[in-house]
Amino acid sequence: MSRSAHPAGPRHADVLPEGHYSAPPADLNALDPRVWPRTASRTTDGSVTVGGLDVKDLAEEFGTPLYVLDEADFRARCRAWRDAFGPDADVFYAGKAFLSRAVVRWLTEEGLNLDVCSGGELAVALAAGMPPERIALHGNNKSSAEIRQAVEAGVGRIVLDSFQEIVRVAHIAERLGRRQPVQIRVTVGVEAHTHEFIATAHEDQKFGLALAPGGGHPEAGGGQAAEAVRRVLKLDSLELTGIHSHIGSQIFDTSGFEVAAHRVVGLLEDIRDEHGLELPEIDLGGGLGIAYTSEDDPSEPHEIAVSLHEIVRRECRAAGLAVPRLSVEPGRAVVGPSACTVYETGTVKELPGLRTYVSVDGGMSDNVRTALYDAEYSVSLVSRASDAEPMLSRVVGKHCESGDIVVRDAFLPADLAPGDLLAVPATGAYCRSMANNYNHALRPPVVSVRDGEARVIVRRETEEDLLRLDVG
Ligand code: LLP
């Protein structure tokens, strides 16, 4: 991380403190297309529009904080992933990133499948008409009720995560007179984060069944994953269709997937040798990264698709296996860049020699990622343009906690004042879905915008909603 002063001399330039920032951008009014929804632009009068609508009008009509979701951007990303992977693969959108009925309808129309990991997500998917055969159920601790709900609905895939779950799903399917298609989630000894991945012998975490035997190396095989395959194949009510691996999140290159695919194909080879069976599916999970700031440079869907197809084909050819049908599960990379969060500026407090704290009317209740993961975001003044000099700022929320930070380090115009609207881009994934009621905050609405029309797809929470839950 570098530190430098703006040529025009930002406020506090002589005393820039430690932080995750580089030079102020040349133009504070510019909207970097890598981080903003693709229909976002600045009008001639200086304010920002998304989906053809001025954020000032959206804030006026729907209040702040407000998540603005660009439907055209979301649909375009769905199509980009779908087209990139082509007819020999399935793209499962990971609903944990953000799920609502409108989103499920868009996914259904754009030809994506859906990964859910709870009864709640499954209920939304079914309520919005996603065909059950296009739904996969995940989770390391699915309840019997969730399994029953999924089997009864006829979901296309349950991803098994433990020995106990094999028995539980088999019993429920048997009682319901179904043969349930399942995959087994394996841990391949790869942990990926952004630019790096670490290939380890085995992993100490709650998901999946290890390829590696206790104390051994994943490529030796013979771990719990192979035993899970044996157990599943003995049960008539389960149909084993494939092996699933998910290696991490916010990943920027495919080298971690390469190791994962190599190890998963190794298991497919062992299964063929032991059981005389070639499984028809392989799922490499999600985790593909997006740009949160201008410094991030993720790959395009087509680059990732070409690379993953090629890796799987090469590994299968080397193993003498027919190439299985590939699936992937991007969540963040579909919805993340499609939304921004609009806040109203409140208190602006200058700390001489340090930075300016800009308080907004939301915070860790609508975006917990900065507090939780030290995530980086960018922020812009969106209700007007400004020629003022850049001011090193920290955008903070209104919660009773000093870690309640939305954007740790950002340059905002020095004439920023209470009432100005700010927007944080790339908040489509894991913001509304991880929103909470800390300090009895009311979770903001999600408004979708498209061609000059706005629609509330998730309404704002009200004090009545909070009091309705409080039955004491
Ligand atoms: N598939 C599986 C099995 C997963 O566990 C996940 C994410 C995904 C797909 C989608 O990953 P994505 O493409 O969205 O990165 N709350 C964290 C992210 C947790 C992700 C958990 N699993 C965050 O805000 O960064």
Short mmCIF file of C-alpha atoms and ligand atoms in Angstrom, two decimals:
data_model
loop_
_atom_site.label_atom_id
_atom_site.label_comp_id
_atom_site.label_asym_id
_atom_site.label_seq_id
_atom_site.Cartn_x
_atom_site.Cartn_y
_atom_site.Cartn_z
CA MET A 1 0.00 0.00 0.00
CA SER A 2 1.47 3.30 -0.97
CA ARG A 3 0.82 6.71 0.46
CA SER A 4 1.16 9.88 -1.49
CA ALA A 5 -0.09 13.39 -1.67
CA HIS A 6 -2.40 14.81 -4.31
CA PRO A 7 -0.65 17.18 -6.71
CA ALA A 8 -3.12 19.88 -5.72
CA GLY A 9 -2.42 19.12 -2.08
CA PRO A 10 -5.12 17.17 -0.30
CA ARG A 11 -6.18 18.28 3.16
CA HIS A 12 -3.79 16.79 5.75
CA ALA A 13 -1.28 16.15 2.93
CA ASP A 14 1.70 16.80 5.16
CA VAL A 15 0.55 14.37 7.82
CA LEU A 16 -0.98 11.45 5.90
CA PRO A 17 -1.48 8.66 8.43
CA GLU A 18 -1.10 4.93 7.90
CA GLY A 19 -3.83 3.43 5.76
CA HIS A 20 -4.89 1.33 2.81
CA TYR A 21 -4.86 4.08 0.25
CA SER A 22 -2.84 5.22 -2.66
CA ALA A 23 -2.85 8.59 -4.37
CA PRO A 24 -6.19 10.37 -4.62
CA PRO A 25 -7.84 9.71 -7.98
CA ALA A 26 -7.14 12.29 -10.65
CA ASP A 27 -10.87 13.06 -10.83
CA LEU A 28 -12.99 12.57 -7.73
CA ASN A 29 -16.14 12.77 -9.86
CA ALA A 30 -15.19 9.88 -12.16
CA LEU A 31 -17.02 6.56 -11.81
CA ASP A 32 -14.71 3.62 -12.47
CA PRO A 33 -16.68 1.15 -14.64
CA ARG A 34 -14.91 -1.75 -12.96
CA VAL A 35 -16.63 -1.06 -9.66
CA TRP A 36 -19.87 0.70 -10.63
CA PRO A 37 -22.97 -0.98 -12.09
CA ARG A 38 -22.72 -0.66 -15.84
CA THR A 39 -25.61 1.78 -16.27
CA ALA A 40 -24.18 4.21 -13.70
CA SER A 41 -23.15 7.58 -15.07
CA ARG A 42 -22.82 11.20 -14.01
CA THR A 43 -25.30 13.62 -15.52
CA THR A 44 -24.38 17.05 -16.81
CA ASP A 45 -25.73 18.61 -13.61
CA GLY A 46 -23.31 16.42 -11.63
CA SER A 47 -25.49 13.85 -9.92
CA VAL A 48 -25.26 10.12 -10.61
CA THR A 49 -27.90 8.03 -12.34
CA VAL A 50 -28.29 4.26 -12.27
CA GLY A 51 -30.73 2.46 -14.55
CA GLY A 52 -31.70 5.86 -15.94
CA LEU A 53 -32.72 7.22 -12.51
CA ASP A 54 -31.10 9.97 -10.51
CA VAL A 55 -29.96 8.74 -7.11
CA LYS A 56 -31.28 11.99 -5.60
CA ASP A 57 -34.79 11.04 -6.76
CA LEU A 58 -34.33 7.45 -5.56
CA ALA A 59 -33.18 8.67 -2.14
CA GLU A 60 -36.10 11.08 -1.98
CA GLU A 61 -38.64 8.41 -2.87
CA PHE A 62 -37.26 5.42 -0.96
CA GLY A 63 -35.11 6.98 1.76
CA THR A 64 -31.56 6.12 2.76
CA PRO A 65 -29.66 3.92 3.29
CA LEU A 66 -30.76 2.27 0.10
CA TYR A 67 -29.41 -0.59 -1.97
CA VAL A 68 -29.83 0.21 -5.68
CA LEU A 69 -29.67 -2.91 -7.85
CA ASP A 70 -29.11 -2.47 -11.58
CA GLU A 71 -31.29 -5.14 -13.19
CA ALA A 72 -29.70 -4.79 -16.64
CA ASP A 73 -26.25 -5.21 -15.13
CA PHE A 74 -27.34 -8.28 -13.15
CA ARG A 75 -28.94 -9.90 -16.19
CA ALA A 76 -25.93 -9.09 -18.39
CA ARG A 77 -23.62 -10.77 -15.88
CA CYS A 78 -25.90 -13.83 -15.76
CA ARG A 79 -25.74 -14.09 -19.54
CA ALA A 80 -21.97 -13.54 -19.57
CA TRP A 81 -21.46 -16.47 -17.18
CA ARG A 82 -24.03 -18.65 -18.96
CA ASP A 83 -22.63 -17.99 -22.44
CA ALA A 84 -19.02 -18.29 -21.30
CA PHE A 85 -19.52 -21.77 -19.86
CA GLY A 86 -21.73 -22.88 -22.73
CA PRO A 87 -23.97 -25.90 -23.18
CA ASP A 88 -21.56 -28.39 -21.56
CA ALA A 89 -21.78 -26.74 -18.17
CA ASP A 90 -24.25 -25.39 -15.62
CA VAL A 91 -23.92 -22.11 -13.78
CA PHE A 92 -25.48 -22.19 -10.32
CA TYR A 93 -25.88 -18.70 -8.85
CA ALA A 94 -24.96 -18.85 -5.14
CA GLY A 95 -28.06 -17.41 -3.46
CA LYS A 96 -26.21 -16.61 -0.23
CA ALA A 97 -24.70 -13.57 -1.98
CA PHE A 98 -28.17 -12.02 -2.34
CA LEU A 99 -31.53 -13.65 -2.85
CA SER A 100 -35.01 -12.31 -3.44
CA ARG A 101 -37.95 -13.42 -5.53
CA ALA A 102 -37.18 -10.92 -8.27
CA VAL A 103 -33.61 -12.18 -8.47
CA VAL A 104 -34.85 -15.77 -8.73
CA ARG A 105 -37.13 -14.79 -11.62
CA TRP A 106 -34.23 -13.08 -13.43
CA LEU A 107 -32.04 -16.14 -12.92
CA THR A 108 -34.75 -18.44 -14.19
CA GLU A 109 -35.22 -16.30 -17.30
CA GLU A 110 -31.50 -15.98 -17.96
CA GLY A 111 -30.91 -19.74 -17.79
CA LEU A 112 -28.96 -19.98 -14.54
CA ASN A 113 -29.46 -22.60 -11.87
CA LEU A 114 -29.49 -21.80 -8.16
CA ASP A 115 -27.49 -22.93 -5.17
CA VAL A 116 -29.28 -22.57 -1.82
CA CYS A 117 -27.89 -23.39 1.60
CA SER A 118 -30.87 -23.15 3.94
CA GLY A 119 -34.58 -23.83 4.15
CA GLY A 120 -35.17 -20.08 3.91
CA GLU A 121 -33.28 -19.71 0.65
CA LEU A 122 -35.03 -22.79 -0.71
CA ALA A 123 -38.42 -21.33 0.22
CA VAL A 124 -37.67 -18.09 -1.66
CA ALA A 125 -36.46 -20.05 -4.70
CA LEU A 126 -39.57 -22.21 -4.81
CA ALA A 127 -41.92 -19.31 -4.09
CA ALA A 128 -40.48 -17.45 -7.10
CA GLY A 129 -40.92 -20.43 -9.40
CA MET A 130 -37.37 -21.68 -9.91
CA PRO A 131 -37.86 -25.20 -11.32
CA PRO A 132 -36.75 -27.53 -8.48
CA GLU A 133 -34.55 -29.62 -10.76
CA ARG A 134 -32.41 -26.48 -11.25
CA ILE A 135 -31.82 -26.07 -7.50
CA ALA A 136 -28.90 -27.50 -5.48
CA LEU A 137 -29.03 -27.69 -1.68
CA HIS A 138 -25.80 -27.10 0.24
CA GLY A 139 -24.88 -26.85 3.91
CA ASN A 140 -22.69 -28.53 6.51
CA ASN A 141 -25.58 -29.05 8.94
CA LYS A 142 -28.83 -29.37 7.03
CA SER A 143 -31.72 -30.11 9.35
CA SER A 144 -34.04 -33.03 8.71
CA ALA A 145 -36.78 -30.49 7.94
CA GLU A 146 -34.59 -28.81 5.31
CA ILE A 147 -33.68 -32.14 3.74
CA ARG A 148 -37.36 -33.19 3.67
CA GLN A 149 -38.37 -29.84 2.14
CA ALA A 150 -35.73 -30.29 -0.58
CA VAL A 151 -36.43 -33.94 -1.38
CA GLU A 152 -40.19 -33.35 -1.42
CA ALA A 153 -39.75 -30.39 -3.75
CA GLY A 154 -37.61 -32.55 -6.04
CA VAL A 155 -34.41 -30.51 -6.02
CA GLY A 156 -31.95 -31.54 -8.69
CA ARG A 157 -29.00 -31.95 -6.33
CA ILE A 158 -28.23 -32.28 -2.64
CA VAL A 159 -24.56 -31.79 -1.87
CA LEU A 160 -23.68 -34.21 0.93
CA ASP A 161 -21.33 -32.89 3.58
CA SER A 162 -20.88 -35.64 6.21
CA PHE A 163 -21.31 -39.34 6.90
CA GLN A 164 -24.33 -38.65 9.10
CA GLU A 165 -25.97 -36.63 6.38
CA ILE A 166 -25.63 -39.52 3.91
CA VAL A 167 -27.79 -41.63 6.21
CA ARG A 168 -30.23 -38.81 6.93
CA VAL A 169 -30.83 -37.92 3.28
CA ALA A 170 -31.10 -41.61 2.31
CA HIS A 171 -33.73 -42.29 4.99
CA ILE A 172 -35.80 -39.26 4.09
CA ALA A 173 -35.66 -40.03 0.36
CA GLU A 174 -36.58 -43.65 1.04
CA ARG A 175 -39.57 -42.70 3.17
CA LEU A 176 -40.73 -40.33 0.46
CA GLY A 177 -40.23 -43.00 -2.19
CA ARG A 178 -37.63 -40.93 -4.06
CA ARG A 179 -34.22 -41.57 -5.52
CA GLN A 180 -32.37 -38.33 -4.72
CA PRO A 181 -29.49 -37.17 -6.94
CA VAL A 182 -26.54 -36.22 -4.72
CA GLN A 183 -22.98 -34.98 -4.99
CA ILE A 184 -20.32 -35.41 -2.33
CA ARG A 185 -18.49 -32.29 -1.21
CA VAL A 186 -14.82 -32.98 -0.79
CA THR A 187 -12.02 -30.90 0.68
CA VAL A 188 -9.14 -30.96 -1.71
CA GLY A 189 -6.47 -29.31 0.44
CA VAL A 190 -6.56 -26.00 -1.40
CA GLU A 191 -7.29 -22.70 0.26
CA ALA A 192 -7.63 -19.77 -2.09
CA HIS A 193 -7.88 -16.07 -1.39
CA THR A 194 -7.61 -13.38 -4.01
CA HIS A 195 -4.23 -13.67 -5.70
CA GLU A 196 -2.91 -16.54 -3.68
CA PHE A 197 -3.80 -20.07 -2.94
CA ILE A 198 -2.23 -22.51 -0.58
CA ALA A 199 -2.28 -26.20 -1.41
CA THR A 200 -2.17 -28.07 1.87
CA ALA A 201 -2.15 -31.75 2.73
CA HIS A 202 -5.43 -31.49 4.59
CA GLU A 203 -7.75 -28.85 5.92
CA ASP A 204 -8.94 -28.04 9.40
CA GLN A 205 -12.44 -26.73 8.65
CA LYS A 206 -16.07 -27.69 8.91
CA PHE A 207 -17.05 -28.32 5.28
CA GLY A 208 -16.83 -31.44 3.22
CA LEU A 209 -15.07 -34.78 3.43
CA ALA A 210 -11.32 -34.96 3.00
CA LEU A 211 -9.62 -36.59 0.04
CA ALA A 212 -6.58 -37.05 2.23
CA PRO A 213 -6.38 -39.90 4.70
CA GLY A 214 -5.61 -38.75 8.26
CA GLY A 215 -2.11 -37.30 8.18
CA GLY A 216 -1.68 -38.08 4.48
CA HIS A 217 -1.64 -36.20 1.21
CA PRO A 218 -4.83 -35.58 -0.88
CA GLU A 219 -3.24 -37.13 -3.94
CA ALA A 220 -2.73 -40.39 -2.11
CA GLY A 221 -6.53 -40.79 -1.91
CA GLY A 222 -8.11 -43.15 0.57
CA GLY A 223 -9.57 -40.45 2.84
CA GLN A 224 -13.12 -39.91 4.10
CA ALA A 225 -14.28 -38.85 0.64
CA ALA A 226 -13.59 -42.30 -0.81
CA GLU A 227 -15.40 -43.89 2.13
CA ALA A 228 -18.38 -41.55 1.59
CA VAL A 229 -18.56 -42.71 -2.04
CA ARG A 230 -18.67 -46.37 -0.87
CA ARG A 231 -21.47 -45.63 1.57
CA VAL A 232 -23.56 -43.62 -0.90
CA LEU A 233 -23.25 -46.27 -3.59
CA LYS A 234 -24.76 -48.87 -1.22
CA LEU A 235 -27.95 -46.85 -0.73
CA ASP A 236 -30.72 -47.31 -3.29
CA SER A 237 -32.46 -44.06 -2.44
CA LEU A 238 -29.37 -42.00 -3.41
CA GLU A 239 -28.04 -41.49 -6.91
CA LEU A 240 -24.42 -40.33 -6.83
CA THR A 241 -23.96 -37.96 -9.77
CA GLY A 242 -20.72 -36.20 -8.99
CA ILE A 243 -18.07 -34.66 -6.77
CA HIS A 244 -18.13 -31.09 -5.48
CA SER A 245 -15.29 -28.82 -4.40
CA HIS A 246 -15.31 -25.18 -3.26
CA ILE A 247 -11.92 -23.67 -2.48
CA GLY A 248 -12.54 -20.17 -1.16
CA SER A 249 -13.67 -16.70 -2.09
CA GLN A 250 -12.63 -13.52 -3.91
CA ILE A 251 -10.23 -15.54 -6.10
CA PHE A 252 -8.52 -13.74 -8.98
CA ASP A 253 -6.89 -16.52 -10.95
CA THR A 254 -7.55 -20.15 -11.76
CA SER A 255 -4.40 -21.79 -10.39
CA GLY A 256 -6.16 -22.91 -7.19
CA PHE A 257 -8.94 -24.46 -9.29
CA GLU A 258 -6.30 -26.28 -11.27
CA VAL A 259 -5.00 -28.07 -8.19
CA ALA A 260 -8.57 -28.72 -7.02
CA ALA A 261 -9.60 -30.18 -10.40
CA HIS A 262 -6.50 -32.35 -10.49
CA ARG A 263 -7.33 -33.79 -7.07
CA VAL A 264 -11.07 -34.23 -7.77
CA VAL A 265 -10.30 -36.03 -11.02
CA GLY A 266 -7.94 -38.24 -9.02
CA LEU A 267 -10.93 -39.27 -6.92
CA LEU A 268 -13.05 -39.89 -10.05
CA GLU A 269 -10.27 -42.16 -11.27
CA ASP A 270 -10.21 -44.07 -7.97
CA ILE A 271 -14.00 -44.44 -8.14
CA ARG A 272 -13.75 -45.88 -11.64
CA ASP A 273 -11.04 -48.31 -10.56
CA GLU A 274 -12.82 -49.41 -7.39
CA HIS A 275 -16.46 -49.39 -8.49
CA GLY A 276 -16.30 -49.57 -12.29
CA LEU A 277 -18.27 -46.32 -12.42
CA GLU A 278 -17.56 -42.99 -14.14
CA LEU A 279 -19.43 -40.17 -12.39
CA PRO A 280 -21.05 -37.75 -14.85
CA GLU A 281 -20.64 -34.44 -12.93
CA ILE A 282 -17.94 -32.29 -11.37
CA ASP A 283 -18.66 -29.02 -9.55
CA LEU A 284 -15.78 -26.62 -8.86
CA GLY A 285 -17.80 -24.26 -6.64
CA GLY A 286 -17.76 -20.48 -6.57
CA GLY A 287 -15.43 -17.86 -5.18
CA LEU A 288 -14.55 -15.83 -8.27
CA GLY A 289 -13.42 -12.34 -7.38
CA ILE A 290 -14.72 -8.88 -8.27
CA ALA A 291 -13.28 -5.38 -8.20
CA TYR A 292 -14.12 -3.58 -4.96
CA THR A 293 -11.71 -0.75 -5.74
CA SER A 294 -9.92 0.42 -8.87
CA GLU A 295 -6.87 -1.57 -7.79
CA ASP A 296 -8.62 -4.93 -8.26
CA ASP A 297 -8.45 -6.52 -11.69
CA PRO A 298 -10.53 -9.71 -11.87
CA SER A 299 -10.69 -11.96 -14.95
CA GLU A 300 -13.69 -11.94 -17.25
CA PRO A 301 -16.15 -14.87 -17.18
CA HIS A 302 -15.05 -16.11 -20.61
CA GLU A 303 -11.39 -16.25 -19.51
CA ILE A 304 -12.36 -18.24 -16.43
CA ALA A 305 -14.65 -20.55 -18.41
CA VAL A 306 -12.03 -21.33 -21.05
CA SER A 307 -9.50 -22.03 -18.36
CA LEU A 308 -11.73 -24.26 -16.18
CA HIS A 309 -13.04 -26.26 -19.15
CA GLU A 310 -9.49 -26.75 -20.35
CA ILE A 311 -8.22 -27.81 -16.91
CA VAL A 312 -10.99 -30.39 -16.47
CA ARG A 313 -10.60 -31.74 -20.02
CA ARG A 314 -6.84 -32.05 -19.63
CA GLU A 315 -7.08 -33.81 -16.27
CA CYS A 316 -9.73 -36.22 -17.54
CA ARG A 317 -7.79 -37.00 -20.70
CA ALA A 318 -4.73 -37.76 -18.61
CA ALA A 319 -6.80 -40.07 -16.41
CA GLY A 320 -8.54 -41.76 -19.37
CA LEU A 321 -11.96 -40.59 -18.16
CA ALA A 322 -14.88 -39.24 -20.17
CA VAL A 323 -15.18 -35.51 -19.48
CA PRO A 324 -17.93 -34.98 -16.88
CA ARG A 325 -20.44 -32.13 -17.02
CA LEU A 326 -18.93 -29.13 -15.26
CA SER A 327 -20.75 -26.79 -12.91
CA VAL A 328 -19.67 -23.63 -11.12
CA GLU A 329 -21.34 -21.52 -8.45
CA PRO A 330 -20.53 -17.81 -8.70
CA GLY A 331 -22.40 -15.57 -6.28
CA ARG A 332 -20.34 -12.43 -5.73
CA ALA A 333 -19.20 -12.30 -9.37
CA VAL A 334 -22.81 -12.13 -10.56
CA VAL A 335 -24.48 -9.76 -8.11
CA GLY A 336 -21.59 -7.97 -6.41
CA PRO A 337 -20.92 -5.28 -9.01
CA SER A 338 -24.63 -4.84 -9.84
CA ALA A 339 -25.53 -2.78 -6.78
CA CYS A 340 -24.43 0.24 -4.83
CA THR A 341 -25.53 1.49 -1.43
CA VAL A 342 -26.69 5.10 -1.18
CA TYR A 343 -26.26 6.88 2.16
CA GLU A 344 -26.94 10.36 3.41
CA THR A 345 -23.99 12.17 4.91
CA GLY A 346 -24.51 13.24 8.51
CA THR A 347 -21.79 14.50 10.82
CA VAL A 348 -18.50 15.44 9.15
CA LYS A 349 -15.80 15.55 11.82
CA GLU A 350 -12.28 16.65 11.03
CA LEU A 351 -9.57 15.19 13.23
CA PRO A 352 -6.66 17.59 12.69
CA GLY A 353 -3.51 15.79 11.59
CA LEU A 354 -5.38 12.54 10.99
CA ARG A 355 -8.36 12.40 8.68
CA THR A 356 -11.99 13.40 8.40
CA TYR A 357 -14.64 11.07 9.77
CA VAL A 358 -17.73 11.15 7.59
CA SER A 359 -20.73 9.58 9.29
CA VAL A 360 -23.50 8.09 7.21
CA ASP A 361 -26.97 6.92 8.15
CA GLY A 362 -26.17 3.19 7.95
CA GLY A 363 -23.06 1.21 8.73
CA MET A 364 -22.19 -2.26 9.92
CA SER A 365 -25.89 -3.21 9.92
CA ASP A 366 -26.11 -2.88 6.12
CA ASN A 367 -22.47 -3.72 5.30
CA VAL A 368 -20.66 -5.73 7.92
CA ARG A 369 -17.88 -6.79 5.56
CA THR A 370 -15.47 -3.98 6.43
CA ALA A 371 -15.79 -4.65 10.16
CA LEU A 372 -15.74 -8.42 9.72
CA TYR A 373 -13.15 -8.99 6.99
CA ASP A 374 -11.35 -5.66 6.76
CA ALA A 375 -12.86 -5.46 3.27
CA GLU A 376 -11.96 -2.52 1.06
CA TYR A 377 -14.54 -0.39 -0.76
CA SER A 378 -14.58 2.86 -2.64
CA VAL A 379 -17.08 5.69 -2.20
CA SER A 380 -18.21 8.70 -4.22
CA LEU A 381 -20.25 11.82 -3.73
CA VAL A 382 -23.28 11.12 -5.95
CA SER A 383 -25.78 13.93 -5.37
CA ARG A 384 -23.55 16.51 -7.07
CA ALA A 385 -20.14 16.90 -8.65
CA SER A 386 -17.47 18.82 -6.80
CA ASP A 387 -14.23 20.53 -7.74
CA ALA A 388 -13.06 20.78 -4.14
CA GLU A 389 -9.71 19.33 -3.19
CA PRO A 390 -9.56 15.69 -2.06
CA MET A 391 -9.91 15.09 1.64
CA LEU A 392 -8.67 11.89 3.23
CA SER A 393 -11.77 10.41 4.79
CA ARG A 394 -13.06 7.46 6.70
CA VAL A 395 -16.72 6.71 6.11
CA VAL A 396 -18.29 5.39 9.28
CA GLY A 397 -21.75 4.29 10.28
CA LYS A 398 -24.01 5.33 13.12
CA HIS A 399 -23.63 2.29 15.35
CA CYS A 400 -22.29 2.38 18.89
CA GLU A 401 -18.99 0.82 18.06
CA SER A 402 -15.72 2.29 16.86
CA GLY A 403 -15.17 -0.60 14.42
CA ASP A 404 -18.33 0.47 12.57
CA ILE A 405 -16.49 1.45 9.42
CA VAL A 406 -17.97 1.36 5.91
CA VAL A 407 -14.96 2.58 3.91
CA ARG A 408 -11.71 2.65 5.82
CA ASP A 409 -9.76 5.01 3.56
CA ALA A 410 -11.17 7.12 0.78
CA PHE A 411 -10.73 10.52 -0.74
CA LEU A 412 -13.87 12.65 -0.81
CA PRO A 413 -14.22 16.30 -1.82
CA ALA A 414 -13.35 18.66 1.01
CA ASP A 415 -16.63 20.57 0.62
CA LEU A 416 -18.64 17.48 1.64
CA ALA A 417 -21.48 18.55 3.90
CA PRO A 418 -24.35 17.03 5.86
CA GLY A 419 -27.17 16.12 3.48
CA ASP A 420 -24.89 15.15 0.58
CA LEU A 421 -25.48 11.67 -0.77
CA LEU A 422 -22.63 9.18 -0.92
CA ALA A 423 -22.70 5.82 -2.65
CA VAL A 424 -20.54 2.77 -2.11
CA PRO A 425 -20.36 0.58 -5.23
CA ALA A 426 -19.91 -3.21 -5.44
CA THR A 427 -22.25 -3.88 -2.52
CA GLY A 428 -24.56 -6.36 -4.28
CA ALA A 429 -23.06 -9.44 -2.64
CA TYR A 430 -22.99 -10.27 1.07
CA CYS A 431 -24.30 -6.86 2.17
CA ARG A 432 -28.11 -7.10 2.26
CA SER A 433 -27.77 -10.87 2.75
CA MET A 434 -25.61 -10.29 5.86
CA ALA A 435 -27.51 -7.24 7.08
CA ASN A 436 -28.51 -7.22 10.72
CA ASN A 437 -30.49 -5.25 13.28
CA TYR A 438 -27.63 -4.17 15.54
CA ASN A 439 -28.80 -1.20 17.62
CA HIS A 440 -32.28 -2.00 16.28
CA ALA A 441 -31.28 -0.61 12.90
CA LEU A 442 -33.92 -1.12 10.24
CA ARG A 443 -32.54 -3.11 7.32
CA PRO A 444 -32.62 -1.00 4.13
CA PRO A 445 -34.71 -1.81 1.08
CA VAL A 446 -33.40 -3.12 -2.21
CA VAL A 447 -34.71 -1.15 -5.16
CA SER A 448 -34.14 -2.51 -8.63
CA VAL A 449 -33.74 0.01 -11.42
CA ARG A 450 -34.04 -0.51 -15.13
CA ASP A 451 -34.71 1.83 -18.08
CA GLY A 452 -35.91 4.66 -15.90
CA GLU A 453 -38.20 2.52 -13.71
CA ALA A 454 -37.63 1.69 -10.07
CA ARG A 455 -39.19 -1.19 -8.17
CA VAL A 456 -38.87 -2.10 -4.50
CA ILE A 457 -37.92 -5.77 -4.48
CA VAL A 458 -37.17 -6.00 -0.75
CA ARG A 459 -38.94 -3.37 1.32
CA ARG A 460 -37.43 -1.37 4.15
CA GLU A 461 -37.86 -2.85 7.59
CA THR A 462 -40.02 -0.84 9.95
CA GLU A 463 -40.16 -0.38 13.69
CA GLU A 464 -43.40 -2.38 13.58
CA ASP A 465 -41.44 -5.29 12.07
CA LEU A 466 -39.04 -5.16 15.01
CA LEU A 467 -41.83 -4.86 17.58
CA ARG A 468 -43.75 -7.71 15.97
CA LEU A 469 -40.82 -10.06 16.69
CA ASP A 470 -40.54 -8.77 20.24
CA VAL A 471 -43.44 -10.64 21.80
CA GLY A 472 -42.45 -10.35 25.47
N1 LLP B 1 -20.51 -22.33 -3.51
C1 LLP B 1 -20.27 -22.65 -2.23
C2 LLP B 1 -20.31 -24.05 -1.83
C3 LLP B 1 -19.96 -21.66 -1.29
O1 LLP B 1 -19.70 -21.99 -0.03
C4 LLP B 1 -19.92 -20.30 -1.70
C5 LLP B 1 -19.63 -19.23 -0.76
C6 LLP B 1 -20.21 -20.00 -3.05
C7 LLP B 1 -20.49 -21.04 -3.93
C8 LLP B 1 -20.23 -18.61 -3.59
O2 LLP B 1 -19.05 -17.93 -3.42
P1 LLP B 1 -18.84 -16.51 -4.18
O3 LLP B 1 -18.76 -16.80 -5.65
O4 LLP B 1 -20.01 -15.65 -3.86
O5 LLP B 1 -17.59 -15.98 -3.58
N2 LLP B 1 -19.52 -13.67 3.44
C9 LLP B 1 -18.27 -13.77 2.72
C10 LLP B 1 -18.32 -14.82 1.63
C11 LLP B 1 -18.66 -16.19 2.14
C12 LLP B 1 -18.77 -17.16 1.02
C13 LLP B 1 -19.22 -18.48 1.50
N3 LLP B 1 -19.42 -19.44 0.47
C14 LLP B 1 -17.95 -12.39 2.14
O6 LLP B 1 -18.72 -11.47 2.33
O7 LLP B 1 -16.92 -12.22 1.49
#
